[in-house]
């Protein structure tokens, strides 16, 4: 496990908090008068989703799914495996799919396509980070915290081989 220092910091606690607050109020406006069902993709989205949910002012329910695409490596395997599916019925619901980071786009694209077959009333996507360098599938995020080009990012829920998820800001890992 590589040691993380201040020089690895990419986005501070304050910067993250500000963006999450801004996205939360955008979502609150857009879903005003409706009830939104947040579907978080585990494990990476758990910190972002916890903070985001507390900045959403309209009625809000939560569910989670777990998708495997990565092993304990830093390169995407490119295939989608649903390890744990949503537990609630999403039919007719206003669903907002929440992910930590979009890299190749395969996870979010494929899982969103799958969820659409369950006839949600609407389906939007939010990710904390949009990482563009290795995009394979076009993913049009409805809400996005930060856009970065490349690099392996950890902290605030994001891991490298399960480490660093507990760090309270986002760091760029030295590779
Ligand atoms: P994609 O399917 O290639 O878009 O990968 C999405 C998933 O890969 C994310 O939900 C993350 O769990 C993981 N991932 C991609 N890039 C990073 C990174 O820089 N740090 C940590 N996890 C990442
Ligand atoms: Mg991960």
PDB file of C-alpha atoms and ligand atoms in Angstrom:
ATOM      1  CA  UNK A   1       0.000   0.000   0.000  1.00  0.00           C
ATOM      2  CA  UNK A   2       1.500   3.322  -1.124  1.00  0.00           C
ATOM      3  CA  UNK A   3       1.679   6.069   1.485  1.00  0.00           C
ATOM      4  CA  UNK A   4      -0.521   9.044   0.680  1.00  0.00           C
ATOM      5  CA  UNK A   5       0.745  12.512   1.555  1.00  0.00           C
ATOM      6  CA  UNK A   6      -0.559  16.055   1.187  1.00  0.00           C
ATOM      7  CA  UNK A   7       1.179  16.369  -2.200  1.00  0.00           C
ATOM      8  CA  UNK A   8      -1.143  13.683  -3.569  1.00  0.00           C
ATOM      9  CA  UNK A   9      -4.221  15.753  -2.758  1.00  0.00           C
ATOM     10  CA  UNK A  10      -6.418  16.374  -5.801  1.00  0.00           C
ATOM     11  CA  UNK A  11      -9.558  17.863  -4.266  1.00  0.00           C
ATOM     12  CA  UNK A  12      -9.772  19.054  -0.666  1.00  0.00           C
ATOM     13  CA  UNK A  13     -12.514  18.334   1.830  1.00  0.00           C
ATOM     14  CA  UNK A  14     -13.827  21.863   1.300  1.00  0.00           C
ATOM     15  CA  UNK A  15     -13.852  21.601  -2.503  1.00  0.00           C
ATOM     16  CA  UNK A  16     -15.685  18.283  -2.352  1.00  0.00           C
ATOM     17  CA  UNK A  17     -18.198  19.575   0.200  1.00  0.00           C
ATOM     18  CA  UNK A  18     -18.896  22.624  -1.969  1.00  0.00           C
ATOM     19  CA  UNK A  19     -19.498  20.572  -5.140  1.00  0.00           C
ATOM     20  CA  UNK A  20     -21.647  18.016  -3.337  1.00  0.00           C
ATOM     21  CA  UNK A  21     -23.739  20.844  -1.884  1.00  0.00           C
ATOM     22  CA  UNK A  22     -24.126  22.416  -5.338  1.00  0.00           C
ATOM     23  CA  UNK A  23     -25.159  19.143  -6.969  1.00  0.00           C
ATOM     24  CA  UNK A  24     -27.573  18.506  -4.101  1.00  0.00           C
ATOM     25  CA  UNK A  25     -29.346  21.792  -4.684  1.00  0.00           C
ATOM     26  CA  UNK A  26     -29.445  21.237  -8.469  1.00  0.00           C
ATOM     27  CA  UNK A  27     -31.068  17.853  -7.854  1.00  0.00           C
ATOM     28  CA  UNK A  28     -33.456  19.329  -5.287  1.00  0.00           C
ATOM     29  CA  UNK A  29     -34.595  21.894  -7.871  1.00  0.00           C
ATOM     30  CA  UNK A  30     -34.864  19.419 -10.739  1.00  0.00           C
ATOM     31  CA  UNK A  31     -36.881  16.881  -8.726  1.00  0.00           C
ATOM     32  CA  UNK A  32     -38.941  19.465  -6.849  1.00  0.00           C
ATOM     33  CA  UNK A  33     -42.399  18.100  -5.994  1.00  0.00           C
ATOM     34  CA  UNK A  34     -41.303  14.542  -6.805  1.00  0.00           C
ATOM     35  CA  UNK A  35     -39.705  11.739  -4.862  1.00  0.00           C
ATOM     36  CA  UNK A  36     -36.296  10.526  -6.032  1.00  0.00           C
ATOM     37  CA  UNK A  37     -34.882   7.037  -5.644  1.00  0.00           C
ATOM     38  CA  UNK A  38     -31.089   7.123  -5.345  1.00  0.00           C
ATOM     39  CA  UNK A  39     -29.405   3.910  -6.465  1.00  0.00           C
ATOM     40  CA  UNK A  40     -25.786   3.875  -5.320  1.00  0.00           C
ATOM     41  CA  UNK A  41     -23.204   1.627  -6.918  1.00  0.00           C
ATOM     42  CA  UNK A  42     -21.192  -0.046  -4.167  1.00  0.00           C
ATOM     43  CA  UNK A  43     -18.739   0.083  -2.813  1.00  0.00           C
ATOM     44  CA  UNK A  44     -17.226   3.266  -4.224  1.00  0.00           C
ATOM     45  CA  UNK A  45     -20.327   5.486  -4.085  1.00  0.00           C
ATOM     46  CA  UNK A  46     -21.060   5.017  -0.397  1.00  0.00           C
ATOM     47  CA  UNK A  47     -19.400   8.197   0.914  1.00  0.00           C
ATOM     48  CA  UNK A  48     -20.546  10.446  -1.942  1.00  0.00           C
ATOM     49  CA  UNK A  49     -24.087   9.105  -1.739  1.00  0.00           C
ATOM     50  CA  UNK A  50     -24.255   9.607   2.039  1.00  0.00           C
ATOM     51  CA  UNK A  51     -23.198  13.237   1.690  1.00  0.00           C
ATOM     52  CA  UNK A  52     -25.271  13.923  -1.439  1.00  0.00           C
ATOM     53  CA  UNK A  53     -28.450  12.452   0.047  1.00  0.00           C
ATOM     54  CA  UNK A  54     -28.213  14.874   2.961  1.00  0.00           C
ATOM     55  CA  UNK A  55     -28.215  17.814   0.532  1.00  0.00           C
ATOM     56  CA  UNK A  56     -31.338  16.664  -1.305  1.00  0.00           C
ATOM     57  CA  UNK A  57     -34.368  18.554  -0.088  1.00  0.00           C
ATOM     58  CA  UNK A  58     -37.136  16.580  -1.846  1.00  0.00           C
ATOM     59  CA  UNK A  59     -38.445  13.200  -0.607  1.00  0.00           C
ATOM     60  CA  UNK A  60     -35.712  10.662  -1.187  1.00  0.00           C
ATOM     61  CA  UNK A  61     -35.344   6.894  -0.913  1.00  0.00           C
ATOM     62  CA  UNK A  62     -32.121   4.897  -1.161  1.00  0.00           C
ATOM     63  CA  UNK A  63     -31.107   1.608  -2.661  1.00  0.00           C
ATOM     64  CA  UNK A  64     -27.801   0.045  -3.655  1.00  0.00           C
ATOM     65  CA  UNK A  65     -26.372  -2.264  -6.279  1.00  0.00           C
ATOM     66  CA  UNK A  66     -23.006  -3.886  -6.538  1.00  0.00           C
ATOM     67  CA  UNK A  67     -21.358  -4.365  -9.892  1.00  0.00           C
ATOM     68  CA  UNK A  68     -18.018  -5.993 -10.499  1.00  0.00           C
ATOM     69  CA  UNK A  69     -15.841  -4.825 -13.298  1.00  0.00           C
ATOM     70  CA  UNK A  70     -12.465  -4.290 -11.713  1.00  0.00           C
ATOM     71  CA  UNK A  71     -10.690  -7.000  -9.611  1.00  0.00           C
ATOM     72  CA  UNK A  72      -7.978  -5.807  -7.312  1.00  0.00           C
ATOM     73  CA  UNK A  73      -6.274  -4.046 -10.174  1.00  0.00           C
ATOM     74  CA  UNK A  74      -6.306  -0.561 -11.564  1.00  0.00           C
ATOM     75  CA  UNK A  75      -7.374  -1.455 -15.106  1.00  0.00           C
ATOM     76  CA  UNK A  76     -10.965  -2.138 -16.111  1.00  0.00           C
ATOM     77  CA  UNK A  77     -11.777  -5.681 -17.157  1.00  0.00           C
ATOM     78  CA  UNK A  78     -14.514  -4.364 -19.407  1.00  0.00           C
ATOM     79  CA  UNK A  79     -17.231  -6.832 -18.453  1.00  0.00           C
ATOM     80  CA  UNK A  80     -20.218  -6.214 -16.202  1.00  0.00           C
ATOM     81  CA  UNK A  81     -21.299  -8.583 -13.489  1.00  0.00           C
ATOM     82  CA  UNK A  82     -24.198  -7.730 -11.189  1.00  0.00           C
ATOM     83  CA  UNK A  83     -23.200  -9.018  -7.761  1.00  0.00           C
ATOM     84  CA  UNK A  84     -26.106  -7.384  -5.945  1.00  0.00           C
ATOM     85  CA  UNK A  85     -29.083  -5.896  -7.761  1.00  0.00           C
ATOM     86  CA  UNK A  86     -31.449  -3.155  -6.577  1.00  0.00           C
ATOM     87  CA  UNK A  87     -33.791  -4.519  -3.933  1.00  0.00           C
ATOM     88  CA  UNK A  88     -36.735  -2.191  -4.565  1.00  0.00           C
ATOM     89  CA  UNK A  89     -39.061  -2.041  -7.548  1.00  0.00           C
ATOM     90  CA  UNK A  90     -37.959   0.834  -9.769  1.00  0.00           C
ATOM     91  CA  UNK A  91     -40.932   0.633 -12.123  1.00  0.00           C
ATOM     92  CA  UNK A  92     -42.388   4.114 -12.596  1.00  0.00           C
ATOM     93  CA  UNK A  93     -39.892   5.613 -10.147  1.00  0.00           C
ATOM     94  CA  UNK A  94     -37.655   8.635 -10.719  1.00  0.00           C
ATOM     95  CA  UNK A  95     -34.313   6.885 -10.401  1.00  0.00           C
ATOM     96  CA  UNK A  96     -30.973   8.621  -9.985  1.00  0.00           C
ATOM     97  CA  UNK A  97     -28.022   6.284 -10.419  1.00  0.00           C
ATOM     98  CA  UNK A  98     -25.090   7.368  -8.220  1.00  0.00           C
ATOM     99  CA  UNK A  99     -21.501   6.342  -8.923  1.00  0.00           C
ATOM    100  CA  UNK A 100     -18.136   7.429  -7.605  1.00  0.00           C
ATOM    101  CA  UNK A 101     -16.209   7.698 -10.870  1.00  0.00           C
ATOM    102  CA  UNK A 102     -16.825   7.030 -14.544  1.00  0.00           C
ATOM    103  CA  UNK A 103     -13.774   5.655 -16.314  1.00  0.00           C
ATOM    104  CA  UNK A 104     -14.405   3.458 -19.376  1.00  0.00           C
ATOM    105  CA  UNK A 105     -18.110   4.159 -18.849  1.00  0.00           C
ATOM    106  CA  UNK A 106     -18.974   0.458 -19.084  1.00  0.00           C
ATOM    107  CA  UNK A 107     -20.298   0.079 -15.528  1.00  0.00           C
ATOM    108  CA  UNK A 108     -22.654   3.033 -15.636  1.00  0.00           C
ATOM    109  CA  UNK A 109     -23.689   2.560 -19.262  1.00  0.00           C
ATOM    110  CA  UNK A 110     -24.413  -1.151 -18.945  1.00  0.00           C
ATOM    111  CA  UNK A 111     -26.146  -0.974 -15.592  1.00  0.00           C
ATOM    112  CA  UNK A 112     -28.247   2.000 -16.728  1.00  0.00           C
ATOM    113  CA  UNK A 113     -29.275   0.046 -19.846  1.00  0.00           C
ATOM    114  CA  UNK A 114     -30.240  -2.877 -17.619  1.00  0.00           C
ATOM    115  CA  UNK A 115     -32.249  -0.666 -15.246  1.00  0.00           C
ATOM    116  CA  UNK A 116     -34.133   0.810 -18.208  1.00  0.00           C
ATOM    117  CA  UNK A 117     -35.551  -2.641 -18.956  1.00  0.00           C
ATOM    118  CA  UNK A 118     -37.346  -2.362 -15.571  1.00  0.00           C
ATOM    119  CA  UNK A 119     -39.299   0.675 -16.810  1.00  0.00           C
ATOM    120  CA  UNK A 120     -38.356   3.427 -14.377  1.00  0.00           C
ATOM    121  CA  UNK A 121     -40.392   6.639 -14.756  1.00  0.00           C
ATOM    122  CA  UNK A 122     -37.101   8.406 -15.409  1.00  0.00           C
ATOM    123  CA  UNK A 123     -33.439   7.526 -15.103  1.00  0.00           C
ATOM    124  CA  UNK A 124     -30.637  10.021 -14.564  1.00  0.00           C
ATOM    125  CA  UNK A 125     -27.007   9.618 -13.593  1.00  0.00           C
ATOM    126  CA  UNK A 126     -24.657  11.381 -11.232  1.00  0.00           C
ATOM    127  CA  UNK A 127     -20.977  10.705 -10.613  1.00  0.00           C
ATOM    128  CA  UNK A 128     -18.549  12.501  -8.371  1.00  0.00           C
ATOM    129  CA  UNK A 129     -15.776  12.237 -10.968  1.00  0.00           C
ATOM    130  CA  UNK A 130     -15.888  12.035 -14.732  1.00  0.00           C
ATOM    131  CA  UNK A 131     -12.527  10.619 -15.877  1.00  0.00           C
ATOM    132  CA  UNK A 132     -12.350  10.986 -19.618  1.00  0.00           C
ATOM    133  CA  UNK A 133      -9.087   9.491 -20.944  1.00  0.00           C
ATOM    134  CA  UNK A 134     -10.204   5.874 -21.299  1.00  0.00           C
ATOM    135  CA  UNK A 135     -13.873   6.296 -22.197  1.00  0.00           C
ATOM    136  CA  UNK A 136     -15.257   3.397 -24.251  1.00  0.00           C
ATOM    137  CA  UNK A 137     -18.991   3.977 -23.854  1.00  0.00           C
ATOM    138  CA  UNK A 138     -20.616   7.346 -24.262  1.00  0.00           C
ATOM    139  CA  UNK A 139     -22.006   8.284 -20.868  1.00  0.00           C
ATOM    140  CA  UNK A 140     -23.883  11.540 -20.628  1.00  0.00           C
ATOM    141  CA  UNK A 141     -23.848  12.328 -16.941  1.00  0.00           C
ATOM    142  CA  UNK A 142     -26.757  14.453 -15.782  1.00  0.00           C
ATOM    143  CA  UNK A 143     -24.743  15.685 -12.791  1.00  0.00           C
ATOM    144  CA  UNK A 144     -21.016  15.561 -12.220  1.00  0.00           C
ATOM    145  CA  UNK A 145     -18.748  16.751  -9.412  1.00  0.00           C
ATOM    146  CA  UNK A 146     -15.365  17.014 -11.079  1.00  0.00           C
ATOM    147  CA  UNK A 147     -13.977  16.311 -14.535  1.00  0.00           C
ATOM    148  CA  UNK A 148     -10.434  14.929 -14.713  1.00  0.00           C
ATOM    149  CA  UNK A 149      -8.533  13.583 -17.662  1.00  0.00           C
ATOM    150  CA  UNK A 150      -6.591  10.695 -16.217  1.00  0.00           C
ATOM    151  CA  UNK A 151      -4.856   9.252 -13.166  1.00  0.00           C
ATOM    152  CA  UNK A 152      -5.878   6.817 -10.467  1.00  0.00           C
ATOM    153  CA  UNK A 153      -7.889   8.520  -7.765  1.00  0.00           C
ATOM    154  CA  UNK A 154      -8.496   7.281  -4.226  1.00  0.00           C
ATOM    155  CA  UNK A 155     -10.226   8.447  -1.077  1.00  0.00           C
ATOM    156  CA  UNK A 156     -13.787   9.592  -0.288  1.00  0.00           C
ATOM    157  CA  UNK A 157     -15.060   6.068  -1.050  1.00  0.00           C
ATOM    158  CA  UNK A 158     -12.701   5.305  -3.945  1.00  0.00           C
ATOM    159  CA  UNK A 159     -10.239   2.496  -3.480  1.00  0.00           C
ATOM    160  CA  UNK A 160      -7.164   0.888  -4.851  1.00  0.00           C
ATOM    161  CA  UNK A 161      -7.335  -2.830  -4.022  1.00  0.00           C
ATOM    162  CA  UNK A 162      -9.801  -1.947  -1.199  1.00  0.00           C
ATOM    163  CA  UNK A 163      -7.470   0.539   0.505  1.00  0.00           C
ATOM    164  CA  UNK A 164      -7.980   4.292   1.012  1.00  0.00           C
ATOM    165  CA  UNK A 165     -11.808   4.372   0.922  1.00  0.00           C
ATOM    166  CA  UNK A 166     -11.867   6.021   4.358  1.00  0.00           C
ATOM    167  CA  UNK A 167      -9.734   9.052   3.410  1.00  0.00           C
ATOM    168  CA  UNK A 168     -11.758  12.238   3.620  1.00  0.00           C
ATOM    169  CA  UNK A 169     -10.536  13.909   0.444  1.00  0.00           C
ATOM    170  CA  UNK A 170      -9.576  12.817  -3.061  1.00  0.00           C
ATOM    171  CA  UNK A 171      -5.971  11.895  -3.820  1.00  0.00           C
ATOM    172  CA  UNK A 172      -4.067  11.042  -6.967  1.00  0.00           C
ATOM    173  CA  UNK A 173      -2.157   7.827  -6.465  1.00  0.00           C
ATOM    174  CA  UNK A 174       1.483   7.715  -7.578  1.00  0.00           C
ATOM    175  CA  UNK A 175       1.663   4.817 -10.024  1.00  0.00           C
TER     176      UNK A 175
HETATM  177  P1  LIG B   1     -15.760   1.949 -15.593  1.00  0.00           P
HETATM  178  O1  LIG B   1     -16.735   0.844 -15.762  1.00  0.00           O
HETATM  179  O2  LIG B   1     -14.482   1.721 -16.332  1.00  0.00           O
HETATM  180  O3  LIG B   1     -16.363   3.317 -15.907  1.00  0.00           O
HETATM  181  O4  LIG B   1     -15.318   1.955 -14.103  1.00  0.00           O
HETATM  182  C1  LIG B   1     -16.093   2.413 -13.102  1.00  0.00           C
HETATM  183  C2  LIG B   1     -15.637   1.864 -11.772  1.00  0.00           C
HETATM  184  O5  LIG B   1     -14.226   1.567 -11.737  1.00  0.00           O
HETATM  185  C3  LIG B   1     -15.872   2.927 -10.732  1.00  0.00           C
HETATM  186  O6  LIG B   1     -17.161   2.838 -10.173  1.00  0.00           O
HETATM  187  C4  LIG B   1     -14.751   2.652  -9.746  1.00  0.00           C
HETATM  188  O7  LIG B   1     -15.194   1.734  -8.772  1.00  0.00           O
HETATM  189  C5  LIG B   1     -13.630   2.041 -10.569  1.00  0.00           C
HETATM  190  N1  LIG B   1     -12.619   3.062 -10.925  1.00  0.00           N
HETATM  191  C6  LIG B   1     -12.353   3.603 -12.117  1.00  0.00           C
HETATM  192  N2  LIG B   1     -11.372   4.531 -12.070  1.00  0.00           N
HETATM  193  C7  LIG B   1     -11.000   4.576 -10.771  1.00  0.00           C
HETATM  194  C8  LIG B   1     -10.048   5.378 -10.048  1.00  0.00           C
HETATM  195  O8  LIG B   1      -9.335   6.260 -10.570  1.00  0.00           O
HETATM  196  N3  LIG B   1      -9.975   5.136  -8.718  1.00  0.00           N
HETATM  197  C9  LIG B   1     -10.754   4.220  -8.073  1.00  0.00           C
HETATM  198  N4  LIG B   1     -11.666   3.472  -8.698  1.00  0.00           N
HETATM  199  C10 LIG B   1     -11.799   3.637 -10.042  1.00  0.00           C
HETATM  200 MG1  LIG B   2     -13.766   0.437  -7.094  1.00  0.00          MG
END
